[in-house]
Short mmCIF file of C-alpha atoms in Angstrom, two decimals:
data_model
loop_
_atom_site.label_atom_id
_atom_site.label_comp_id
_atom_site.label_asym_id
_atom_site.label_seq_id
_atom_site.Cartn_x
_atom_site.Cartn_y
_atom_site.Cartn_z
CA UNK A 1 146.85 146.17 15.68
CA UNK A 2 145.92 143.13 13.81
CA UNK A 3 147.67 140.09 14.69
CA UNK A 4 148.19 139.22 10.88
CA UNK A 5 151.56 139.79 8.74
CA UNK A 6 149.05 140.65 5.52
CA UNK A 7 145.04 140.97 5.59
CA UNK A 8 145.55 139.20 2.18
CA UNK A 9 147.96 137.09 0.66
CA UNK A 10 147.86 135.83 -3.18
CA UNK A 11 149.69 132.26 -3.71
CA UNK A 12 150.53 132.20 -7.73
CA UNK A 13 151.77 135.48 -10.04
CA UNK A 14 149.68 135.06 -12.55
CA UNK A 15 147.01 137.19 -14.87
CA UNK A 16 144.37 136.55 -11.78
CA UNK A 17 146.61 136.66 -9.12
CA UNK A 18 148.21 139.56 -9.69
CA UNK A 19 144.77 141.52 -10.62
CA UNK A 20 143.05 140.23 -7.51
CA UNK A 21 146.34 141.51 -5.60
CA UNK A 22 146.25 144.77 -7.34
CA UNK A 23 142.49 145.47 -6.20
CA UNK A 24 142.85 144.64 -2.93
CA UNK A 25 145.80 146.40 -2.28
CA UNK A 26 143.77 149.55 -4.04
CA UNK A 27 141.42 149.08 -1.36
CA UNK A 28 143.67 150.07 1.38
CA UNK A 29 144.54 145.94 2.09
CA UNK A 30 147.78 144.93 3.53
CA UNK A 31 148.64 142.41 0.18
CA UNK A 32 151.53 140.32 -0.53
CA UNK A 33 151.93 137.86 -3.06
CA UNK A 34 153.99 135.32 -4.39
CA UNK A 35 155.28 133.99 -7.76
CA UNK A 36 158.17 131.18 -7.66
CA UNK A 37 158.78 130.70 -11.60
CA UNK A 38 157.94 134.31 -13.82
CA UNK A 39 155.35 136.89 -13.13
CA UNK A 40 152.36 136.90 -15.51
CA UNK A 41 151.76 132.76 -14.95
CA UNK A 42 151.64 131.12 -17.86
CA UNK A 43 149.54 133.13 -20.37
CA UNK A 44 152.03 136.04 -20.37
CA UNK A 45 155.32 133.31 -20.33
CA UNK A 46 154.64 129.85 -22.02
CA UNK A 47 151.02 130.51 -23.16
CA UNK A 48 148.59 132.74 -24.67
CA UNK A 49 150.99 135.96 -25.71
CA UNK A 50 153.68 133.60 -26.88
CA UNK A 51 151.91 131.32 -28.67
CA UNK A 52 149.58 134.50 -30.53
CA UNK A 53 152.76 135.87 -31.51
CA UNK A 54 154.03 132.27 -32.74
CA UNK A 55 150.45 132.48 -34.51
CA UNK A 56 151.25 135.92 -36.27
CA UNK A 57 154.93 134.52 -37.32
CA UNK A 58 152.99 131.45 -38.73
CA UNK A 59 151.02 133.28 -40.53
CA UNK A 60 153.47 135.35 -42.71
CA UNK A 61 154.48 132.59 -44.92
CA UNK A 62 151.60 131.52 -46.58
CA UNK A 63 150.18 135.45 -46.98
CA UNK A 64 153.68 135.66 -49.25
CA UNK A 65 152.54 133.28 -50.64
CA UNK A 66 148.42 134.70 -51.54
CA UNK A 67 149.77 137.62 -52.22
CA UNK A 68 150.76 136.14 -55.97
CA UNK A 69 147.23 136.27 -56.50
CA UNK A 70 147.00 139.76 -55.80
CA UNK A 71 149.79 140.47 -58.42
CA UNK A 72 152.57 140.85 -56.24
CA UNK A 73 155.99 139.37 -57.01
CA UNK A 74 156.48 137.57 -54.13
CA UNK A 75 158.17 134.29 -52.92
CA UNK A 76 158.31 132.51 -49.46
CA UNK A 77 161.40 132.88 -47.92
CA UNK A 78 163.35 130.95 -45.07
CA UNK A 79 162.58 131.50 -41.72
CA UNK A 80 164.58 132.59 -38.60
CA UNK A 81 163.51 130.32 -35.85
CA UNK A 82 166.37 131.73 -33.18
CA UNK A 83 166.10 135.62 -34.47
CA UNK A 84 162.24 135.14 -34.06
CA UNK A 85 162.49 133.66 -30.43
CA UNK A 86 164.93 136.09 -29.12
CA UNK A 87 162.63 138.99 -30.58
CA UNK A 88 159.70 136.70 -28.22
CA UNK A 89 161.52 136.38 -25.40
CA UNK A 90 162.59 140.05 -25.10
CA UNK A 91 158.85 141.35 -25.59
CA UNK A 92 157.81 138.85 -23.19
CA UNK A 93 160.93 139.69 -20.87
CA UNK A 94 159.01 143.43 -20.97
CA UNK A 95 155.75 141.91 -20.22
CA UNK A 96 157.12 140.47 -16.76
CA UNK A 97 158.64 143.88 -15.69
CA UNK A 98 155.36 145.74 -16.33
CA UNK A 99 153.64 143.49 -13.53
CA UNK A 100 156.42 143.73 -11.01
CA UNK A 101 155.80 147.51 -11.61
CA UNK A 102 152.13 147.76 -11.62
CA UNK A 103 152.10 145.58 -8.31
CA UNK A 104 155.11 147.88 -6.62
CA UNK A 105 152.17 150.90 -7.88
CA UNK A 106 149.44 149.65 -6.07
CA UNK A 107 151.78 149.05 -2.82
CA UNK A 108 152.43 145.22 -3.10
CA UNK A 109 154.72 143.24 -1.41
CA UNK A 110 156.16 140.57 -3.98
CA UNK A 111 158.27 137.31 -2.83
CA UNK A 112 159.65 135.80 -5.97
CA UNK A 113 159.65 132.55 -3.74
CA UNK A 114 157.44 129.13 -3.46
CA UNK A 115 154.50 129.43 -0.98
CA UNK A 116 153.44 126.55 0.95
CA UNK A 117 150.86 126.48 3.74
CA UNK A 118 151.65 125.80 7.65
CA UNK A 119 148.66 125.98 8.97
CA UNK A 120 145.72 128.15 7.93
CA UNK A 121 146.77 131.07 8.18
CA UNK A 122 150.25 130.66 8.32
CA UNK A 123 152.81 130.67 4.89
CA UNK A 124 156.18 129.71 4.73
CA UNK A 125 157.45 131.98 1.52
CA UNK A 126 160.91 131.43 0.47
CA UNK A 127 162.00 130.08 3.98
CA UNK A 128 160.27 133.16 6.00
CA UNK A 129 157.32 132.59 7.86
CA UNK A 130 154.55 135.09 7.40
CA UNK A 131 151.18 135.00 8.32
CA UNK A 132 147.46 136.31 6.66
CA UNK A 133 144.12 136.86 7.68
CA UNK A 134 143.17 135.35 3.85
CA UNK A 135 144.51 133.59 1.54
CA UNK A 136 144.05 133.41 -2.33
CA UNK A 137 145.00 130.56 -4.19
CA UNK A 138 146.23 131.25 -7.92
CA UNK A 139 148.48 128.99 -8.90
CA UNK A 140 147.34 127.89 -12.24
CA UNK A 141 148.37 124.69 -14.34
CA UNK A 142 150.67 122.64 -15.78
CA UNK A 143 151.05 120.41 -19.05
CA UNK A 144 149.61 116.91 -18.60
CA UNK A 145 152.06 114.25 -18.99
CA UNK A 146 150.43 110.87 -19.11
CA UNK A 147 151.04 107.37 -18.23
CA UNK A 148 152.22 106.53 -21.80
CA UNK A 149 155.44 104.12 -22.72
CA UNK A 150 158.56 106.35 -23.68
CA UNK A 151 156.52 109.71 -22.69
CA UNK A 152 159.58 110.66 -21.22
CA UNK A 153 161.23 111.13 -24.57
CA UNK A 154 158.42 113.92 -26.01
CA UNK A 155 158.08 117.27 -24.68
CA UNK A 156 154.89 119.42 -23.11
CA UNK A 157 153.86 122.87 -24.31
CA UNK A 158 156.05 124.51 -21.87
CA UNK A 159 159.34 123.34 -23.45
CA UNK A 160 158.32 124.59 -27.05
CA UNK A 161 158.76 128.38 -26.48
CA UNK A 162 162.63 127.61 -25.83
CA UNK A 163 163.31 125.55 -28.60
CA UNK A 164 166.93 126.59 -30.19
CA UNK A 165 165.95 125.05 -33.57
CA UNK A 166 162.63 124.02 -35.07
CA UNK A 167 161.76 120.55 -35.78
CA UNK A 168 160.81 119.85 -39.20
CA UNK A 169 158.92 116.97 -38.57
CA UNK A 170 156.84 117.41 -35.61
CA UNK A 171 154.25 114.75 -34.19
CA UNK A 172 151.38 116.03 -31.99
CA UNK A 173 149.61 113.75 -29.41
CA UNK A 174 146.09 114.86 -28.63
CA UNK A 175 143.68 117.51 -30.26
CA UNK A 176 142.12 120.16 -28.00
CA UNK A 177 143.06 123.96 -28.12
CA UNK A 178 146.64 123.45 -27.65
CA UNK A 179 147.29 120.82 -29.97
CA UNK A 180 145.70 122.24 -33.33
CA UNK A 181 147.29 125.74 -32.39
CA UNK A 182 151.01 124.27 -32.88
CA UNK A 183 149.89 122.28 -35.87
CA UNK A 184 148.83 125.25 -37.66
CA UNK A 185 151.83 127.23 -36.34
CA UNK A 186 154.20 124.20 -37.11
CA UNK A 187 152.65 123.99 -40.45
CA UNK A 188 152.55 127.51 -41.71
CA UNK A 189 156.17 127.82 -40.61
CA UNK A 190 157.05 124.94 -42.84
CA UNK A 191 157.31 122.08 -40.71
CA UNK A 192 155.56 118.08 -41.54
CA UNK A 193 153.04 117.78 -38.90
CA UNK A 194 150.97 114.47 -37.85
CA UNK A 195 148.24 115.17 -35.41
CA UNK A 196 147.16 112.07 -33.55
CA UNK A 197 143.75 111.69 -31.17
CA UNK A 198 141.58 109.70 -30.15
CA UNK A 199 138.14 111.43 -31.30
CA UNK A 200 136.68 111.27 -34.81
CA UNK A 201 136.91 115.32 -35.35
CA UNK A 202 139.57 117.71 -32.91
CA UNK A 203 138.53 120.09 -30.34
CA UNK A 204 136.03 117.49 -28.25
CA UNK A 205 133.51 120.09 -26.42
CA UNK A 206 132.88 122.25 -29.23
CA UNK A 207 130.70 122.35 -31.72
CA UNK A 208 130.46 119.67 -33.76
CA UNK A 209 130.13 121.87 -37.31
CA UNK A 210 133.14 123.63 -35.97
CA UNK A 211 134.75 120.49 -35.36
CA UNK A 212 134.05 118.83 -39.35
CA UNK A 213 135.15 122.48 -40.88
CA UNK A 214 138.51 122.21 -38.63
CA UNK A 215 139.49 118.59 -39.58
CA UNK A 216 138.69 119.97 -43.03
CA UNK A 217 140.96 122.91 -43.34
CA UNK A 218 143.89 121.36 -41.26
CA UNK A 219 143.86 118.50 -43.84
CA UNK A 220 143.81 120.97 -46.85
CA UNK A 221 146.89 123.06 -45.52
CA UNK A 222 148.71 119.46 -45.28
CA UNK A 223 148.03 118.43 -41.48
CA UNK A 224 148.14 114.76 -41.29
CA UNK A 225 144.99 114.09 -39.21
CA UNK A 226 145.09 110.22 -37.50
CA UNK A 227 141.76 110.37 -35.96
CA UNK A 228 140.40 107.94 -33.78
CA UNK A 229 143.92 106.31 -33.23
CA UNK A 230 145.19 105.99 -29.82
CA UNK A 231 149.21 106.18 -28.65
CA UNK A 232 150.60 103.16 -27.38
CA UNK A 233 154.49 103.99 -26.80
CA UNK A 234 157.08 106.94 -27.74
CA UNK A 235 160.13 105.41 -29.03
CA UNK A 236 163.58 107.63 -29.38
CA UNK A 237 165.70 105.99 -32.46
CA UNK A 238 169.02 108.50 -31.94
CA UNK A 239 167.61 111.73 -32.79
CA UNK A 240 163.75 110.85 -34.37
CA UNK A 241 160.68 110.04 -32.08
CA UNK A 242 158.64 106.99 -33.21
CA UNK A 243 155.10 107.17 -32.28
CA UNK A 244 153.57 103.39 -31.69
CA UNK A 245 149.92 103.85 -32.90
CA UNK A 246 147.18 101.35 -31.67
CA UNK A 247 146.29 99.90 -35.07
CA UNK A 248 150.31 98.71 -35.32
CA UNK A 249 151.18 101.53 -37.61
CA UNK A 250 153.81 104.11 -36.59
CA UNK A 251 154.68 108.34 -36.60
CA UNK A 252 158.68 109.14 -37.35
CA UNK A 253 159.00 112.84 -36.43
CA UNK A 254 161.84 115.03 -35.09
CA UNK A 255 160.14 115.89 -32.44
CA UNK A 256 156.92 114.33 -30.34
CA UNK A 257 154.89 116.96 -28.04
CA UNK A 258 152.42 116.23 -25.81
CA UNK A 259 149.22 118.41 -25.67
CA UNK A 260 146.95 116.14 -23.80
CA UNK A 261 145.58 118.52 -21.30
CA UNK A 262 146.89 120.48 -18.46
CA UNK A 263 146.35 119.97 -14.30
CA UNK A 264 146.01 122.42 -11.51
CA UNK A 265 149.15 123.02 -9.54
CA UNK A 266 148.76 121.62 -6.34
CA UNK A 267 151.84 120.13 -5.90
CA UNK A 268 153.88 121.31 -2.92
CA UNK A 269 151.06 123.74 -1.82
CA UNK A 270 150.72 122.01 1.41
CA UNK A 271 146.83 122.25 1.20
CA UNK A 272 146.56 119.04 3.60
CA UNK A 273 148.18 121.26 6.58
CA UNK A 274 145.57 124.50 6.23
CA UNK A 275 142.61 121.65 5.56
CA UNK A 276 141.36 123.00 2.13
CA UNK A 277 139.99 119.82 -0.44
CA UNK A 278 140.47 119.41 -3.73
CA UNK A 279 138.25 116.82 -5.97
CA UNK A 280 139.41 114.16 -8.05
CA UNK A 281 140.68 116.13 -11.08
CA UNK A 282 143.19 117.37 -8.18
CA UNK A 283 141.27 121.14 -9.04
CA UNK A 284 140.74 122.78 -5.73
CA UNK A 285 136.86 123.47 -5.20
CA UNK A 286 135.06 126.84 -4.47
CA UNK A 287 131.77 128.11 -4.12
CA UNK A 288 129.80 131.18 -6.14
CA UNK A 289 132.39 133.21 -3.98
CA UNK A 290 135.39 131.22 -4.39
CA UNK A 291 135.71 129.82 -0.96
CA UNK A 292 137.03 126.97 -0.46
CA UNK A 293 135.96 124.26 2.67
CA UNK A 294 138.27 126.58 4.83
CA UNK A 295 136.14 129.84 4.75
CA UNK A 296 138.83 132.49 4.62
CA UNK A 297 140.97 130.23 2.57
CA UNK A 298 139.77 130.98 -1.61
CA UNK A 299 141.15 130.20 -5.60
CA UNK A 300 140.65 131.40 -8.52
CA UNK A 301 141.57 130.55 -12.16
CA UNK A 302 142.64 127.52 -13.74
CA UNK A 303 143.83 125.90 -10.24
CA UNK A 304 140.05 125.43 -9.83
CA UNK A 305 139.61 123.79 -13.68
CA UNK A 306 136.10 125.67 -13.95
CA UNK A 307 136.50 127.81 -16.71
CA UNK A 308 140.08 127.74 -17.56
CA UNK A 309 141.01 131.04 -19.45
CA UNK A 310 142.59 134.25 -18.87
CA UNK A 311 139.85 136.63 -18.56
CA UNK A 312 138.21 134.25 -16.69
CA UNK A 313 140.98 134.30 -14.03
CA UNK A 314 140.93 138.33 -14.31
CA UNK A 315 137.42 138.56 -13.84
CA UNK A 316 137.34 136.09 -10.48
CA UNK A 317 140.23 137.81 -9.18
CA UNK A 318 138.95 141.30 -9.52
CA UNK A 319 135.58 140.85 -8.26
CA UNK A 320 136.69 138.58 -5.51
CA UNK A 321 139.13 141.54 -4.17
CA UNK A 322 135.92 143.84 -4.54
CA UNK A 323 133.83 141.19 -2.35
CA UNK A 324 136.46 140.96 0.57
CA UNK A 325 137.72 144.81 0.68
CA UNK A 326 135.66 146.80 -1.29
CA UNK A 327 133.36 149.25 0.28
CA UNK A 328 130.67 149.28 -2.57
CA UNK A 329 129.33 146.21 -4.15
CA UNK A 330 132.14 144.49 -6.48
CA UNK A 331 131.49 144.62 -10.52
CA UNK A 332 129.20 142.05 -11.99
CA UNK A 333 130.51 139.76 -14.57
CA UNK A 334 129.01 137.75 -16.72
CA UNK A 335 130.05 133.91 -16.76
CA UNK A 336 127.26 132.58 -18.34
CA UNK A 337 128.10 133.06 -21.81
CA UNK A 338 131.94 133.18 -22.16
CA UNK A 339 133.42 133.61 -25.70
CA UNK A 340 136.29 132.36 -26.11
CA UNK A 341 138.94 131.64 -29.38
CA UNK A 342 141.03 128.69 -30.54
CA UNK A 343 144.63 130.50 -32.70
CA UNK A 344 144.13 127.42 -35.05
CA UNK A 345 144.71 128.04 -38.94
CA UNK A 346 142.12 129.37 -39.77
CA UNK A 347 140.96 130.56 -36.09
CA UNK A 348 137.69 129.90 -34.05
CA UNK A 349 135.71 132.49 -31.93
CA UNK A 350 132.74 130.39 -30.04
CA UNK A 351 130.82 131.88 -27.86
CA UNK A 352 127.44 130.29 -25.67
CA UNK A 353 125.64 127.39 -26.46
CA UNK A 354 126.52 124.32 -29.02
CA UNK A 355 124.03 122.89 -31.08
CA UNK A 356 124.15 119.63 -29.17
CA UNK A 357 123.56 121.67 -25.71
CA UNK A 358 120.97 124.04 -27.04
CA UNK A 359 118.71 120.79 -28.50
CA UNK A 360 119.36 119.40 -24.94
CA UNK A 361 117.24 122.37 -23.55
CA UNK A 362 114.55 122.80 -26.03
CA UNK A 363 113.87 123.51 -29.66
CA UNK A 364 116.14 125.53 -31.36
CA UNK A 365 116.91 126.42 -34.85
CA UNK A 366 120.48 126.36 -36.42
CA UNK A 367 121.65 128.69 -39.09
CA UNK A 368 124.35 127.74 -40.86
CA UNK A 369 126.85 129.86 -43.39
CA UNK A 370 130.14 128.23 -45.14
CA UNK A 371 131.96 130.46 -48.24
CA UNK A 372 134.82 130.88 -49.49
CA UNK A 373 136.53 134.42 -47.80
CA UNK A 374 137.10 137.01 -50.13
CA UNK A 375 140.64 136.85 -49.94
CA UNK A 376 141.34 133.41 -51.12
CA UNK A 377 138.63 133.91 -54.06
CA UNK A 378 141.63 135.83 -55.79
CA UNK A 379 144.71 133.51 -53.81
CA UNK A 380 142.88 130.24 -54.60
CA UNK A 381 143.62 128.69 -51.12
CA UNK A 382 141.22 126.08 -50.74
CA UNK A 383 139.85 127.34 -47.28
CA UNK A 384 136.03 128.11 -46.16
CA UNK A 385 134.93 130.33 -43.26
CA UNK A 386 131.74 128.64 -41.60
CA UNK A 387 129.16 130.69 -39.64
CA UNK A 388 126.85 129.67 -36.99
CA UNK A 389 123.67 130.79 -35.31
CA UNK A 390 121.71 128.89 -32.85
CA UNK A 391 118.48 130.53 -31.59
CA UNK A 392 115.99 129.37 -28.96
CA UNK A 393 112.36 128.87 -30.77
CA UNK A 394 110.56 129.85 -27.71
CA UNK A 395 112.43 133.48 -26.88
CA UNK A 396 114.10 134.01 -30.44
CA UNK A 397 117.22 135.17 -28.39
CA UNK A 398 120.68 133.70 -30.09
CA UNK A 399 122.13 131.38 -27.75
CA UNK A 400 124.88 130.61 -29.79
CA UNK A 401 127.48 132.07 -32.37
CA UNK A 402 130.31 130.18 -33.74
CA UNK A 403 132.62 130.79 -36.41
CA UNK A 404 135.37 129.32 -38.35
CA UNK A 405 137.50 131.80 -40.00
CA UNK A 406 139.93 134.90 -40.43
CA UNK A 407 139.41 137.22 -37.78
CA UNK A 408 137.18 135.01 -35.98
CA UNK A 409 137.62 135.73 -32.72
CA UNK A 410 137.59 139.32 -33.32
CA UNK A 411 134.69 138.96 -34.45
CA UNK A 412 133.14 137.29 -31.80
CA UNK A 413 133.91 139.17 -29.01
CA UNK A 414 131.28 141.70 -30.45
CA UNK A 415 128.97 138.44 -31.04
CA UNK A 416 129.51 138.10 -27.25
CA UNK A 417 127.77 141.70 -26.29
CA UNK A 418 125.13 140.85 -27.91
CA UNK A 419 124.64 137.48 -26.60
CA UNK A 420 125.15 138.69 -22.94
CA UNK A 421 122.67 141.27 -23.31
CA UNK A 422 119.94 139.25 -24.53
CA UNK A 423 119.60 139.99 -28.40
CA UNK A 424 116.93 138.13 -30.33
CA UNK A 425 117.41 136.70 -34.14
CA UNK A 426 115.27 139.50 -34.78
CA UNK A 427 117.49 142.12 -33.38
CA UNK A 428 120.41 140.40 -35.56
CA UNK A 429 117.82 140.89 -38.50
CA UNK A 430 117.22 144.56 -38.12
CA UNK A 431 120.86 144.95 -37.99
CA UNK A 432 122.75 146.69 -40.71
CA UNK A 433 125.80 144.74 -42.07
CA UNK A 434 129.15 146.33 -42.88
CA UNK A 435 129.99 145.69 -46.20
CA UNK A 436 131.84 143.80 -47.84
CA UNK A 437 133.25 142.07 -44.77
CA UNK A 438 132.79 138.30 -43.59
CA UNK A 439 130.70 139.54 -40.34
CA UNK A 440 128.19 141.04 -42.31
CA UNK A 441 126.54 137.58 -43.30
CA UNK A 442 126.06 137.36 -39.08
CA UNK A 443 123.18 139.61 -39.83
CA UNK A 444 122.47 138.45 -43.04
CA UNK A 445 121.51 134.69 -42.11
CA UNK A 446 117.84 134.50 -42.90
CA UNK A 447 117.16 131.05 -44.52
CA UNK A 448 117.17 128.13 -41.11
CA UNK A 449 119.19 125.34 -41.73
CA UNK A 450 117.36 122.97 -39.76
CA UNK A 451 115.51 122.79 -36.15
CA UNK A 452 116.89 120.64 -32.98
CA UNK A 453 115.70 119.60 -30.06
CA UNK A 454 112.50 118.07 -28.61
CA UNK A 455 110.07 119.41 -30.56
CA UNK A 456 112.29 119.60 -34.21
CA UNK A 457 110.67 116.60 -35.72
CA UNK A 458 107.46 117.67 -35.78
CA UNK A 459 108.43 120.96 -37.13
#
């Protein structure tokens, strides 16, 4: 008999927690696992589902209002802010019981409890001690809230998806993922948005083409865009927010939100008592097998702020469940190319290198696409899709695809195959396009915009 309550034990009920639970368990593991606020973590709760369905609600207004163009009789009307978030909270209400389920199926014991370390190998969950040969850490992240004057009086990301009314003037601090998705959902549903940050272009990180065409099409649907301006103080005057700016000028809005970044949850994890380090973003760090300094002590996802996304967390937990119980060797993922979206208005699907990091490895050559989308030829909305290739000049193999667009991201998931396996420009060449659709000109970019990198000026 083994002296151990559980040979595994998963700290955190989200996407990757839960998955890594489910394939150990399938394994013939002894798993329990804890969640102390909902099951799914936050993509499933106060992130990625919500927020796509906020997206799709967003969205609805200004199609009635393209399809004039298209000769029907429409017009815009109001929308139901409460009648829309009950309808979110009951699908996402769903969402919860299918995990409980699938991790009663696979024979896992859940505590819906906080988990905090004793010792090593010792938990205390909920006020009962148990005890586990491993341990998986999963615990995700929370909204940053900084060290600002009057922060306080704005809310995170968190609070939005249990607002009872919607603000009609809403002020956005910051200008990464989070923040231009709720300016484009705040926007289509009808709201005045201001989007303050401190960088010349929003989404620092990405590409900077991607980056110009964003700023662009934000501004064109109405987005106030204060770039390069810096928050001083949050002031509440009875019901508006007052955003102090760093020039001396000033943001009124009904409502101020935060989206400034987000920090692993460490906080009463008791990591000091089992000995297990984190670094100075307070992200716990792992190895290529996500150990941790205390060998049978690992964590995955975003509590290890590597590559913070869903899949990502999926993929660790899964094939770190295979590596500690599996009897054959564990699937093989690929994290070297990771594509990834931004739900902006329009949306982004990247995936691989930027132009800035491809020119930092060699020569490359950039092709470059930006058009006006069929549909908005006949609505006359002034917004452009932009296309990207980037393609190393000594293999020809595309290192990087990005795009600006409708259906962006479902397009570049398929981008992402190709990318993974190794394609060449020339493979992208020989490839038939489907036509008439916006992917098509993927495979129909033949004219190079220019040539980075060491060797582009004497090209």
């Amino acid at each position: 008999m083994t002296k151990f309550d559980f040979d595994l034990f998963v700290i955190g009920g989200g996407s990757g927690g839960v998955r890594c639970a489910r394939i150990a368990a399938g394994h013939g593991a002894r798993v329990g696992i804890a969640e102390q606020r909902f099951w799914g973590g936050t993509c499933v709760n106060v992130g990625c589902v919500p927020k796509k369905l906020m997206v799709l609600a967003a969205g609805y207004g200004p199609a009635a209002d393209d399809a004039r163009g298209f000769g029907w009789d429409t017009r815009r009307g109001s929308h139901d802010w409460g009648g829309f978030i009950a309808t979110k909270d009951a699908e996402i209400a769903r969402l919860n019981t299918i995990y409980v389920k699938l991790l009663a199926g696979a024979g896992v014991e859940t505590f819906e409890a906080h988990a905090q370390f004793l010792d090593p190998h010792t938990l205390d969950v909920g006020g009962r001690r148990v005890t586990a040969e491993r341990i998986v850490i999963a615990t995700g992240g929370h909204p940053h809230r900084p060290d600002l004057p009057g922060a306080e009086h704005a809310a995170v990301s968190d609070d939005i998806f249990h607002l009872t009314a919607m603000p009609k003037r809403i002020a956005i601090l910051g200008s990464g993922y989070i923040a231009v998705e709720f300016a484009g959902i705040f926007a289509g549903l009808g709201a005045a948005v201001d989007l303050i940050f401190r960088q010349h272009h929003p989404l620092r990180g990405f590409d900077e083409d991607l980056r110009e065409a964003l700023a662009e099409a934000m501004a064109t649907q109405g987005i106030r865009l204060h770039a390069a301006r810096l928050p001083r103080r949050i002031e509440a005057k009875g019901a508006a927010r007052v955003v102090h700016l760093d020039d001396g000028g000033a943001v009124t809005a009904d409502f101020a939100l935060l989206a400034l970044g987000r920090t692993p949850n460490l906080r009463g994890l008791g990591l000091d008592r089992a000995g297990v380090r984190a670094n100075e973003r307070h992200a716990i760090v792992v190895d290529a097998e996500w150990r941790t300094n205390v060998p049978h002590i690992h964590a995955i996802g975003d509590v290890t702020d590597r590559i913070n996304l869903t899949p990502v967390a999926i993929a660790e937990g899964h094939t770190l469940a295979d590596l500690l119980f599996g009897a054959l060797p564990g699937r093989s993922w690929s994290f070297a190319a990771v594509a990834s979206a931004v739900f902006s208005s329009p949306p982004i699907g990247t995936v691989g290198l930027t132009e800035a990091q491809a020119a930092a490895h060699g020569p490359a050559d950039v092709y470059l696409s930006r058009f006006t989308p069929m549909r908005h030829t006949l609505s006359g909305r002034p917004l452009k899709t932009m296309m990207k290739l980037i393609v190393d000049q000594a293999s020809d193999r595309v290192v990087g695809a990005h795009m600006l667009g409708e259906d962006a991201p479902e397009i570049i998931q398929g981008l992402a195959v190709a990318i993974t396996a190794g394609a060449t420009k020339r493979d992208f060449d020989r490839t038939i396009g489907i036509h008439p659709t916006a992917a098509e000109e993927f495979v129909t970019l033949r004219t190079r915009t220019r040539a980075v990198g060491v060797a582009a000026a004497a090209d």
